[in-house]
């Protein structure tokens, strides 16, 4: 808090509140250092960052994407007059199913936009292979994936471009904010123009840009939170491990299988799947019952994006069986660094209590006998 107040005083005395100020430059330099790249641009939020990415890369026609994501992934396509084509996800980690992507490619397809949902890495190699063989651009919505590494490499370096969101509800945040990291260094100046009305200098506007600049206060918050990122993740690992240990053997609860050992996960979310038959009540009922106990879970991501009224007419490739099942069965449990382990224990006890309350009589008989 002290450091933050000091930073605020610095901003006031600089008399520079936005438009590529010194604090933003410092934040940018820190991130370039963290991600070991200069191909990095900051924005006032992740949604505009993604819209600008698609615009700057001249993505058009159709884009293959996931329905199991936050709506902004699809909105960014729509704002660029691109037709989304929804393809199903795979059942373990809920990311776009590469086996189903190829069948959805048409002569109009120009790109794949996949989401590292919950921070789970997509099938990076398979998607890269499909993109290369069909000459498609490969973009990742990495809004949940800050801090995720594959071996020693950040997840930001896969595909042609990754978008990160620094919204206050995300693992890493700058109040609000967004970041693009990209392969082609030629895109940097284009993204910089697009986020600042297309201004090249005081008198030249080189393209019809928008206003998507990050301000000094956002950058200050980002610098502060970045300093605590390791602590935040370490805390979440403890919480997630406790949840996994306590919920592992509860009938009707399925945890995400352990990620491959080379993946360093960020523990951004704690999704569990509820099997109605085994658990004795469905996800909706558990969501409501937990609320009565003051446990606020989230139904990320329900409804599926393709079921929102504004996307009902959009192409859906196949029945989306896995995505529908996930949308109906997943709850994400509370996970944040201020959450006490005793509270995690209590949440697990409540879940177990609700489960035993609702087991149909014939199942109770068989499990006792
Ligand atoms: C949060 C989020 C966004 C949007 O980011 P903002 O910074 O809130 O605009 C986009 N995609 C996904 C998957 C998100 O979770």
PDB file of C-alpha atoms in Angstrom, residues 6 22 47 49 72 95 107 112 124 127 132 157 160 162 206 221-222 230 235 242-243 246 262 284 305 318 335 351 362:
ATOM      1  CA  UNK A   6       4.363   6.627  -3.381  1.00  0.00           C
ATOM      2  CA  UNK A  22       6.916   7.217 -17.722  1.00  0.00           C
ATOM      3  CA  UNK A  47     -11.013  -7.003 -25.330  1.00  0.00           C
ATOM      4  CA  UNK A  49      -6.283  -5.611 -27.402  1.00  0.00           C
ATOM      5  CA  UNK A  72     -15.287 -11.182 -25.433  1.00  0.00           C
ATOM      6  CA  UNK A  95      -9.627 -26.291 -24.766  1.00  0.00           C
ATOM      7  CA  UNK A 107     -11.898 -21.696 -48.297  1.00  0.00           C
ATOM      8  CA  UNK A 112      -7.771 -20.102 -35.523  1.00  0.00           C
ATOM      9  CA  UNK A 124      -0.147 -26.114 -28.869  1.00  0.00           C
ATOM     10  CA  UNK A 127      -2.873 -26.474 -33.534  1.00  0.00           C
ATOM     11  CA  UNK A 132       0.965 -24.332 -40.840  1.00  0.00           C
ATOM     12  CA  UNK A 157       5.491 -17.480 -27.366  1.00  0.00           C
ATOM     13  CA  UNK A 160       1.391 -15.925 -33.976  1.00  0.00           C
ATOM     14  CA  UNK A 162      -1.378 -14.086 -27.594  1.00  0.00           C
ATOM     15  CA  UNK A 206      -1.919   6.737 -40.844  1.00  0.00           C
ATOM     16  CA  UNK A 221      -1.078  -1.115 -10.279  1.00  0.00           C
ATOM     17  CA  UNK A 222       0.445  -3.567 -12.752  1.00  0.00           C
ATOM     18  CA  UNK A 230       5.199 -15.450  -7.306  1.00  0.00           C
ATOM     19  CA  UNK A 235      -0.534 -19.253  -2.214  1.00  0.00           C
ATOM     20  CA  UNK A 242      -5.974 -28.758  -0.482  1.00  0.00           C
ATOM     21  CA  UNK A 243      -9.121 -28.685  -2.634  1.00  0.00           C
ATOM     22  CA  UNK A 246     -10.243 -33.112   0.043  1.00  0.00           C
ATOM     23  CA  UNK A 262       6.525 -29.752 -18.297  1.00  0.00           C
ATOM     24  CA  UNK A 284     -27.360 -25.834 -10.717  1.00  0.00           C
ATOM     25  CA  UNK A 305     -21.129 -18.288 -26.314  1.00  0.00           C
ATOM     26  CA  UNK A 318     -20.866 -30.395 -35.112  1.00  0.00           C
ATOM     27  CA  UNK A 335      -9.587 -19.375  -5.241  1.00  0.00           C
ATOM     28  CA  UNK A 351     -19.700 -29.950  -0.495  1.00  0.00           C
ATOM     29  CA  UNK A 362     -30.318 -47.262  -3.486  1.00  0.00           C
TER      30      UNK A 362
END
